[in-house]
Coordinates of C-alpha atoms and ligand atoms in Angstrom, one line a residue:
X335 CA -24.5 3.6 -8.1
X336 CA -21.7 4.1 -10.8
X337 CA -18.7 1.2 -10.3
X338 CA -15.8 0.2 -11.8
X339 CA -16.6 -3.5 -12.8
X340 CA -14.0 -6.3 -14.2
X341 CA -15.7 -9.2 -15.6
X342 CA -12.4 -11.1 -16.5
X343 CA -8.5 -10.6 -15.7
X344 CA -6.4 -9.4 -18.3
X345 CA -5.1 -5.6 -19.2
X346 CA -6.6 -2.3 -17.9
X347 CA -8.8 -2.3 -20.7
X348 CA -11.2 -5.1 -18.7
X349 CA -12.0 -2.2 -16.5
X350 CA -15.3 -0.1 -17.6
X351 CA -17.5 2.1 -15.7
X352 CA -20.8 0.6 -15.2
X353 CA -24.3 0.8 -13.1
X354 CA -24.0 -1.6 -10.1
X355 CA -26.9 -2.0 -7.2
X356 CA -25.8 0.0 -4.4
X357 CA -24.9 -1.7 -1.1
X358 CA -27.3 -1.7 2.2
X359 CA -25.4 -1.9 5.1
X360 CA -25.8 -4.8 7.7
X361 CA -26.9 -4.0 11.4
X362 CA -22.8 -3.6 12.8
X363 CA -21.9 -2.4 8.8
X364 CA -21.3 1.6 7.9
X365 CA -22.3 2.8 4.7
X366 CA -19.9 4.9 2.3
X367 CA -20.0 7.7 0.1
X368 CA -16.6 6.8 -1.3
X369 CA -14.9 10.8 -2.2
X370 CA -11.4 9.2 -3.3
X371 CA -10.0 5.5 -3.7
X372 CA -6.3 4.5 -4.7
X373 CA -5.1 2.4 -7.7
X374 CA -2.6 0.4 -6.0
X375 CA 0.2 -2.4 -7.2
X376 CA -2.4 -4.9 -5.4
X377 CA -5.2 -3.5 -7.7
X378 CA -2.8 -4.6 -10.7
X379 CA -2.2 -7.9 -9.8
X380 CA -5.8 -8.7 -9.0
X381 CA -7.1 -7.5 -12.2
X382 CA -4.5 -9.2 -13.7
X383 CA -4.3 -12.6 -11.6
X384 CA -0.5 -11.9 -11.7
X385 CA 1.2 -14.2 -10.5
X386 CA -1.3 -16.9 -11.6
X387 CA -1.0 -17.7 -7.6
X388 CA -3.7 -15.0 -6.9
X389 CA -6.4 -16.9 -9.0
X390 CA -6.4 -19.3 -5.9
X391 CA -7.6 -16.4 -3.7
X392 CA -9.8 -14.3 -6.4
X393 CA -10.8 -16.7 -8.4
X394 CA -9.6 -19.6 -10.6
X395 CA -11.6 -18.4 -13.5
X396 CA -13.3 -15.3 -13.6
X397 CA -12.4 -12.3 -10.9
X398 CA -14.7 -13.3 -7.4
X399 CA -14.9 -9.3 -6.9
X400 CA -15.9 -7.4 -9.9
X401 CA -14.7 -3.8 -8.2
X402 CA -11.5 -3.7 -7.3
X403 CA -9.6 -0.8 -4.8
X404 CA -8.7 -1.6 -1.5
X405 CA -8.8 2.0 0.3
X406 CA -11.0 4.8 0.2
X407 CA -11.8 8.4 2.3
X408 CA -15.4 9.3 2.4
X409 CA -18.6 10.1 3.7
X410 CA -21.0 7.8 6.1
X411 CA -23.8 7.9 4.1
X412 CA -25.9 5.5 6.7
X413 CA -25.0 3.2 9.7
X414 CA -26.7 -0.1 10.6
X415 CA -28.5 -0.7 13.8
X416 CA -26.0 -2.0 15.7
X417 CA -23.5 0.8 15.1
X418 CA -22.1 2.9 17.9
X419 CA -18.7 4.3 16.7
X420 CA -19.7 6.1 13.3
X421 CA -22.8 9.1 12.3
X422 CA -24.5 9.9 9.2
X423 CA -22.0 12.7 8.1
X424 CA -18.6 11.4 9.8
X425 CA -15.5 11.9 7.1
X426 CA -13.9 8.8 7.4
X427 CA -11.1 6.5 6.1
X428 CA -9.9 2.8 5.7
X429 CA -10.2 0.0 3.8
X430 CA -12.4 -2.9 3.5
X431 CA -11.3 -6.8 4.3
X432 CA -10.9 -7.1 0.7
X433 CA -11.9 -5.1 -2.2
X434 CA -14.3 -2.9 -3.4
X435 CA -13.7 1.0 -2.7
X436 CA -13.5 1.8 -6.7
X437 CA -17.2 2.7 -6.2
X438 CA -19.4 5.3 -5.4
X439 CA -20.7 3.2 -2.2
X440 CA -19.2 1.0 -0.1
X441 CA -20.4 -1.0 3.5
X442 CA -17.7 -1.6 6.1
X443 CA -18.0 -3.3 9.6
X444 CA -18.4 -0.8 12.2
X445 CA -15.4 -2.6 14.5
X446 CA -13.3 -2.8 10.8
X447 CA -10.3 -0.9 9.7
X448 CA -12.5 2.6 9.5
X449 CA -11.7 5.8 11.7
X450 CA -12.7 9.2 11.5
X451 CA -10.1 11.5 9.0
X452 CA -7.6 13.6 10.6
X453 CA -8.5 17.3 10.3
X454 CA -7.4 19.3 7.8
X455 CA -6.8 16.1 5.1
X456 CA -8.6 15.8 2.0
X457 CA -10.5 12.9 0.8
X458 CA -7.7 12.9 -1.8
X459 CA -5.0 12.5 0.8
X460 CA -6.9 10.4 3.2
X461 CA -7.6 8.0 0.7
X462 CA -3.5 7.0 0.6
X463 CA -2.8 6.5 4.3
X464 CA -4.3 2.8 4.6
X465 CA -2.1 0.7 2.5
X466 CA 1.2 2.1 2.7
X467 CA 0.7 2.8 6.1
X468 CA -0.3 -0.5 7.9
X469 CA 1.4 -2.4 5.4
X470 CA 4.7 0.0 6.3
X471 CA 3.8 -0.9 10.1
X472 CA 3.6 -4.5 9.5
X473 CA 7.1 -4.6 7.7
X474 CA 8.7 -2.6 10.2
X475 CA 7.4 -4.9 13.0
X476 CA 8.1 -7.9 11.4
X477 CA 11.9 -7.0 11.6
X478 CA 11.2 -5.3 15.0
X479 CA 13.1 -2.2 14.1
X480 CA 13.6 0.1 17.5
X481 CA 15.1 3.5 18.0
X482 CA 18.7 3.8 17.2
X483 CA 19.0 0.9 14.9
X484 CA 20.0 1.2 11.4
X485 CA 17.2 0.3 8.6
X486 CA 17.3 0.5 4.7
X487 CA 14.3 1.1 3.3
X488 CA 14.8 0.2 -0.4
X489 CA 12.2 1.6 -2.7
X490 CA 11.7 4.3 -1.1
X491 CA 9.6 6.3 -3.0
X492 CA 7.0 4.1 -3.6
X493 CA 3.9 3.9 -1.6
X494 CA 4.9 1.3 0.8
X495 CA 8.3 3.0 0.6
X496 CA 7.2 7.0 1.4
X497 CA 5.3 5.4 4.8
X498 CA 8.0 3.1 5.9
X499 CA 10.3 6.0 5.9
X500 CA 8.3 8.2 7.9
X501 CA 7.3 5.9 10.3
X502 CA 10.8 4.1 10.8
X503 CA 11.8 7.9 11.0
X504 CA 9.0 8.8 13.4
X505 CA 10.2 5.0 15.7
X506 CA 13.7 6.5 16.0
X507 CA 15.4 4.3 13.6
X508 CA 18.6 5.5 11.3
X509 CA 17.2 5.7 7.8
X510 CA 18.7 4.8 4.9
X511 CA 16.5 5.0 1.8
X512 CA 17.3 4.0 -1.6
X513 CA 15.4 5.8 -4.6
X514 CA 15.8 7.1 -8.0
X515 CA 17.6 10.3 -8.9
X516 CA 14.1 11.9 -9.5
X517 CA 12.9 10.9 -5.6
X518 CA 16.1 11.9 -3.7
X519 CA 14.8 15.2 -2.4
X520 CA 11.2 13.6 -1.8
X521 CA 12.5 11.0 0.1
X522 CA 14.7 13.4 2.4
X523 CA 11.6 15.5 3.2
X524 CA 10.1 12.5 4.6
X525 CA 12.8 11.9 6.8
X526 CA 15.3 9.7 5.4
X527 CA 18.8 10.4 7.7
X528 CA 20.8 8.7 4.4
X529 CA 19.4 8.5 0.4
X530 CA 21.2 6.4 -1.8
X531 CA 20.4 7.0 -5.7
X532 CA 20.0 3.3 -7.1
X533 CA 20.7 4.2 -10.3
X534 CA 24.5 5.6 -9.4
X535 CA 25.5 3.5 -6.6
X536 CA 24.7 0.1 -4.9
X537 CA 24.1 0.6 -1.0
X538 CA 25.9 -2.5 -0.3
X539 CA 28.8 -1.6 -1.4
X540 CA 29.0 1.2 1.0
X541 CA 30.8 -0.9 3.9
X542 CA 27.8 -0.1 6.1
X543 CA 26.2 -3.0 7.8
X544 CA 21.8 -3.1 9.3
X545 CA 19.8 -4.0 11.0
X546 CA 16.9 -4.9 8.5
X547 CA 16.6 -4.2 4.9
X548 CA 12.6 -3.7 3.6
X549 CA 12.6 -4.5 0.3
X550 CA 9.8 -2.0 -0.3
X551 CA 9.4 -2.4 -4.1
X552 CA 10.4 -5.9 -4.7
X553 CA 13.2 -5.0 -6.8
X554 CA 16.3 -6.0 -5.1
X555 CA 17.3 -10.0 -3.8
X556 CA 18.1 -11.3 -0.5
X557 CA 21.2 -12.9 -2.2
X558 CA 22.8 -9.6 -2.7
X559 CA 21.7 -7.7 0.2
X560 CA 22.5 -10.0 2.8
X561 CA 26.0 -9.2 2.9
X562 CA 24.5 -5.7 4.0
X563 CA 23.1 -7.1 6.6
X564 CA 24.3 -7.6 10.2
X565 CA 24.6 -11.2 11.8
X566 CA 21.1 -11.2 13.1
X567 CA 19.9 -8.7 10.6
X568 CA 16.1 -9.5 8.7
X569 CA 15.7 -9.2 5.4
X570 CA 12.0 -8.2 5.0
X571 CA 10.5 -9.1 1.2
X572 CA 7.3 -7.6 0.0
X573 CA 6.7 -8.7 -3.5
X574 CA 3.8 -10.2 -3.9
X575 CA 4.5 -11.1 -7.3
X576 CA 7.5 -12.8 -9.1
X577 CA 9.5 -13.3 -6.4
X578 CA 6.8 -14.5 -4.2
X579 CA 8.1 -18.6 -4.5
X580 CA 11.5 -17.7 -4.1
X581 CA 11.0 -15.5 -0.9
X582 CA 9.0 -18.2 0.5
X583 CA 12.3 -20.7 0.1
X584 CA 14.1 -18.2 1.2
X585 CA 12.1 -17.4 4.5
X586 CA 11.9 -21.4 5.4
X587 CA 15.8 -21.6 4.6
X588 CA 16.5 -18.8 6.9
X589 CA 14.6 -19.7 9.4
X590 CA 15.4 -23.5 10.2
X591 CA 19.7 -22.3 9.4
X592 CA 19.6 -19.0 11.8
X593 CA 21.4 -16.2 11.1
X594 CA 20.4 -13.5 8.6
X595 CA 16.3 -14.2 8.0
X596 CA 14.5 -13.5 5.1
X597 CA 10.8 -13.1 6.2
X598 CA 7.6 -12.0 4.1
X599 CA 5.0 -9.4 5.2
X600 CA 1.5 -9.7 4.7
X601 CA -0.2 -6.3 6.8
X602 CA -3.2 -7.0 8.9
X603 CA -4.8 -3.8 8.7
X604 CA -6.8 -3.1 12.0
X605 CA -8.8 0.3 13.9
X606 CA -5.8 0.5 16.2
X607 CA -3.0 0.7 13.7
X608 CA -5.3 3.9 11.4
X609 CA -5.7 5.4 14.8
X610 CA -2.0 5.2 15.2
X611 CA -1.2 6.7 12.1
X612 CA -3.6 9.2 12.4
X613 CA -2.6 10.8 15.7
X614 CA 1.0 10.7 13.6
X615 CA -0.5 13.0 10.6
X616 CA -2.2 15.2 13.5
X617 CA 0.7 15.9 15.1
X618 CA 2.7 16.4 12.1
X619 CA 5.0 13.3 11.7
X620 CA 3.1 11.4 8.6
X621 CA 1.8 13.0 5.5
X622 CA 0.7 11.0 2.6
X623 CA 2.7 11.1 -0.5
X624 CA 0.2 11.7 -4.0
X625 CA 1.4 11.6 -7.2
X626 CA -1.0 11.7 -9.6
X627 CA -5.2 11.6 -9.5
X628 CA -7.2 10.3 -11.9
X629 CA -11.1 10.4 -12.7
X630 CA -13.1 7.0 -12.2
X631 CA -13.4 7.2 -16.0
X632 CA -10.0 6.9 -16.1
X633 CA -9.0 4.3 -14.3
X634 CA -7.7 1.9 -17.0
X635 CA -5.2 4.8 -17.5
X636 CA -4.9 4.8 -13.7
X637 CA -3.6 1.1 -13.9
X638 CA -1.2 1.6 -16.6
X639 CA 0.5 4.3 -15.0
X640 CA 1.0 2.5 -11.7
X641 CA 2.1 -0.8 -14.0
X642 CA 5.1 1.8 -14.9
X643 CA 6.3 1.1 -11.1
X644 CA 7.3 4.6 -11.2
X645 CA 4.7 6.5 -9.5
X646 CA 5.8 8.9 -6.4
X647 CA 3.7 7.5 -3.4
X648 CA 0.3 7.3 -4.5
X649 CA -2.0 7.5 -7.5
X650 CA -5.5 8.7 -6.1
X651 CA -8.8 7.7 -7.9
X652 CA -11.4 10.9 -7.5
X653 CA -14.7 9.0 -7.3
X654 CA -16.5 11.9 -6.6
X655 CA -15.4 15.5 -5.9
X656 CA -15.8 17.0 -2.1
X657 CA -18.8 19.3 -2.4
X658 CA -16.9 21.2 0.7
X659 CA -13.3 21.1 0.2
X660 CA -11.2 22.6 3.2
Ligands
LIG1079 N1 1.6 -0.3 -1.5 C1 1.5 -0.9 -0.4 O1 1.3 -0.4 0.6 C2 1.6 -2.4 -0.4 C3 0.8 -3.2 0.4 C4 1.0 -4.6 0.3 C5 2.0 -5.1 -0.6 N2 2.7 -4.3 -1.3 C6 3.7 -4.8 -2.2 O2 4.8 -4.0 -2.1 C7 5.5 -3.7 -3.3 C8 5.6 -2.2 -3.5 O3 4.3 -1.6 -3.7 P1 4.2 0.0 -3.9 O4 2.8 0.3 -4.2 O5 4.8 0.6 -2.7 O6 5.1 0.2 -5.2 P2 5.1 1.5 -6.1 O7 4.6 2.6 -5.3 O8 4.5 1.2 -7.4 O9 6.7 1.6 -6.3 C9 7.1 2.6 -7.2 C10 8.4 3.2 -6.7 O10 9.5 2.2 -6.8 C11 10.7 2.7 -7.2 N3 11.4 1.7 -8.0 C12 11.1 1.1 -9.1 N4 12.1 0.3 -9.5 C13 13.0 0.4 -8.5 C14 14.3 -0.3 -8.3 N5 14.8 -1.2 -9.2 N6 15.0 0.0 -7.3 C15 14.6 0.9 -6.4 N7 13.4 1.6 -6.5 C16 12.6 1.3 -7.6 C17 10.2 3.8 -8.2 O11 11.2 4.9 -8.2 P3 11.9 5.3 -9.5 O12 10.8 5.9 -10.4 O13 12.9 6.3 -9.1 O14 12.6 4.1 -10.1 C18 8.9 4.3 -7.7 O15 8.9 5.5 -6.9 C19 4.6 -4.4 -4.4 O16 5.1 -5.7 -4.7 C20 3.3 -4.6 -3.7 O17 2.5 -5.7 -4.1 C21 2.6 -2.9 -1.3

């Protein structure tokens, strides 16, 4: 089967196409036929190793997974023995535990963060619901936002952002959402009650206090937001990059002095939570944002574009077109 392969970190360049030997599916492991994949900011780091920090997960030396991508939509191409839930056929979409989906095969674990696609989605769009989604969920859990309360979701437009807006929106929360000049009307489609253009104004200067503040992009610092924040308020960080020491200081500071927190998020995807945020694209309340889509031969292109940090949502990675498209 056709891969994208990395046999060192460094730039987008590292990344080449290449003939790999095609996964067989364990007795509770689903087998598949990856349609679409995402390049995602975690892809960057990890081919990368940015911050150095990451080559104590994926490797001191050389990159421990050779394919990178983290979600995919696709087809089950086999099942094991063991495997009630999926059949030979099923459109699905998830994510593996780690990498791997920037390939034309993939196995998964039956019980795994895989679930059957919501009709009337494309591979294309069902391939940019996992991350943003569960990562949104864990964000907005981890500051227990609840109906009524007021919640800016800074970085709006990114992929993290576009969920955490419609699903703070969808949990009854008053959304604020802070975004370029180019993402205001995006950002208001997706349900945003307030949208503050970063580049004209800073929100905290608005007199308004919250609830929580998700730093969706990484972007902005505890330091100035917290006087934005009320008493109690939570200050949720999701870099996982430069800031990643400083939010950990920042978190243990909080936390042992009360008050306004800091905490960090680190999403756990899981069955229940894709269910979840598939009955919400069913019944109309989630749609995945896409801004651009590349070819698998293109995916060092794919990488420099999402290195930008200005990408809309997501940047899909066609690994192979749907023979039946709806
Ligand atoms: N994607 C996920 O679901 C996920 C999961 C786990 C962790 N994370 C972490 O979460 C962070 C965000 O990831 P992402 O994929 O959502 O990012 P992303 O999609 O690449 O973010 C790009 C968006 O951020 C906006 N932006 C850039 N600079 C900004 C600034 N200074 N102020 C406000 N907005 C700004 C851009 O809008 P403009 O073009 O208008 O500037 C653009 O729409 C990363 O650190 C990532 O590692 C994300």
């Amino acid at each position: 089967m056709k891969a994208v392969v990395q046999d060192r970190y460094g730039r987008p360049d590292v990344l080449h196409v290449e003939d790999v030997e095609a996964p067989v599916p364990g007795d509770d492991e689903v087998l598949v036929r990856v349609r679409a994949a995402t390049v995602t900011q975690t892809d960057t780091h990890a081919r990368a190793a940015y911050p150095f920090l990451w080559r104590f997960y994926a490797g001191l030396r050389r990159p421990r997974w050779r394919t990178l991508g983290i979600e995919f939509a696709g087809e089950v191409e086999a099942v094991g023995a063991a495997v009630t839930q999926f059949n030979v056929g099923d459109r699905v979409f998830g994510g593996p535990r780690t990498f791997g989906t920037h390939a034309e095969l993939i196995c998964v674990p039956d019980d795994g963060p895989i679930v059957r696609m919501p009709a009337g989605l494309s591979f294309e769009e069902a391939a940019a619901v996992t991350d943003g989604a569960t990562q949104a969920l864990a964000t907005l859990r981890g500051a227990n936002v609840q109906a009524r309360q007021h919640v800016v979701i800074y970085g709006a437009s990114g992929s993290l952002g576009t969920a955490a807006v419609q699903i703070a929106h969808h949990m009854g929360a008053h959304v604020t959402a802070v975004c370029g000049t180019d993402h205001v009307d995006l950002v208001r489609s997706l349900g945003a009650d307030e949208v503050v253009d970063y580049r004209q104004e800073d929100f905290t200067e608005r007199g308004h206090t919250y609830d929580a503040i998700i730093d969706a992009v990484g972007k902005y610092s505890f330091v100035k937001g917290r006087r934005a924040l009320k008493p109690h308020g939570v200050y949720i960080a999701t870099d996982g990059g430069r800031f990643l020491l400083t939010t950990l200081l920042f978190a243990v500071a909080t936390r042992i002095a009360g008050g306004r927190r800091v905490k960090g998020s680190l999403g756990r995807r899981s069955k229940e939570d894709l269910e979840l945020v598939r009955d919400m694209i069913e019944t109309g309340a989630y749609r995945p944002v896409i801004d651009r889509r590349y070819r698998m031969d293109e995916v060092a292109d794919a990488h420099r574009y999402v290195e930008t940090w200005h990408k809309a949502g997501n940047v899909v990675l066609t690994i192979a077109p749907d023979p039946t498209p709806a």
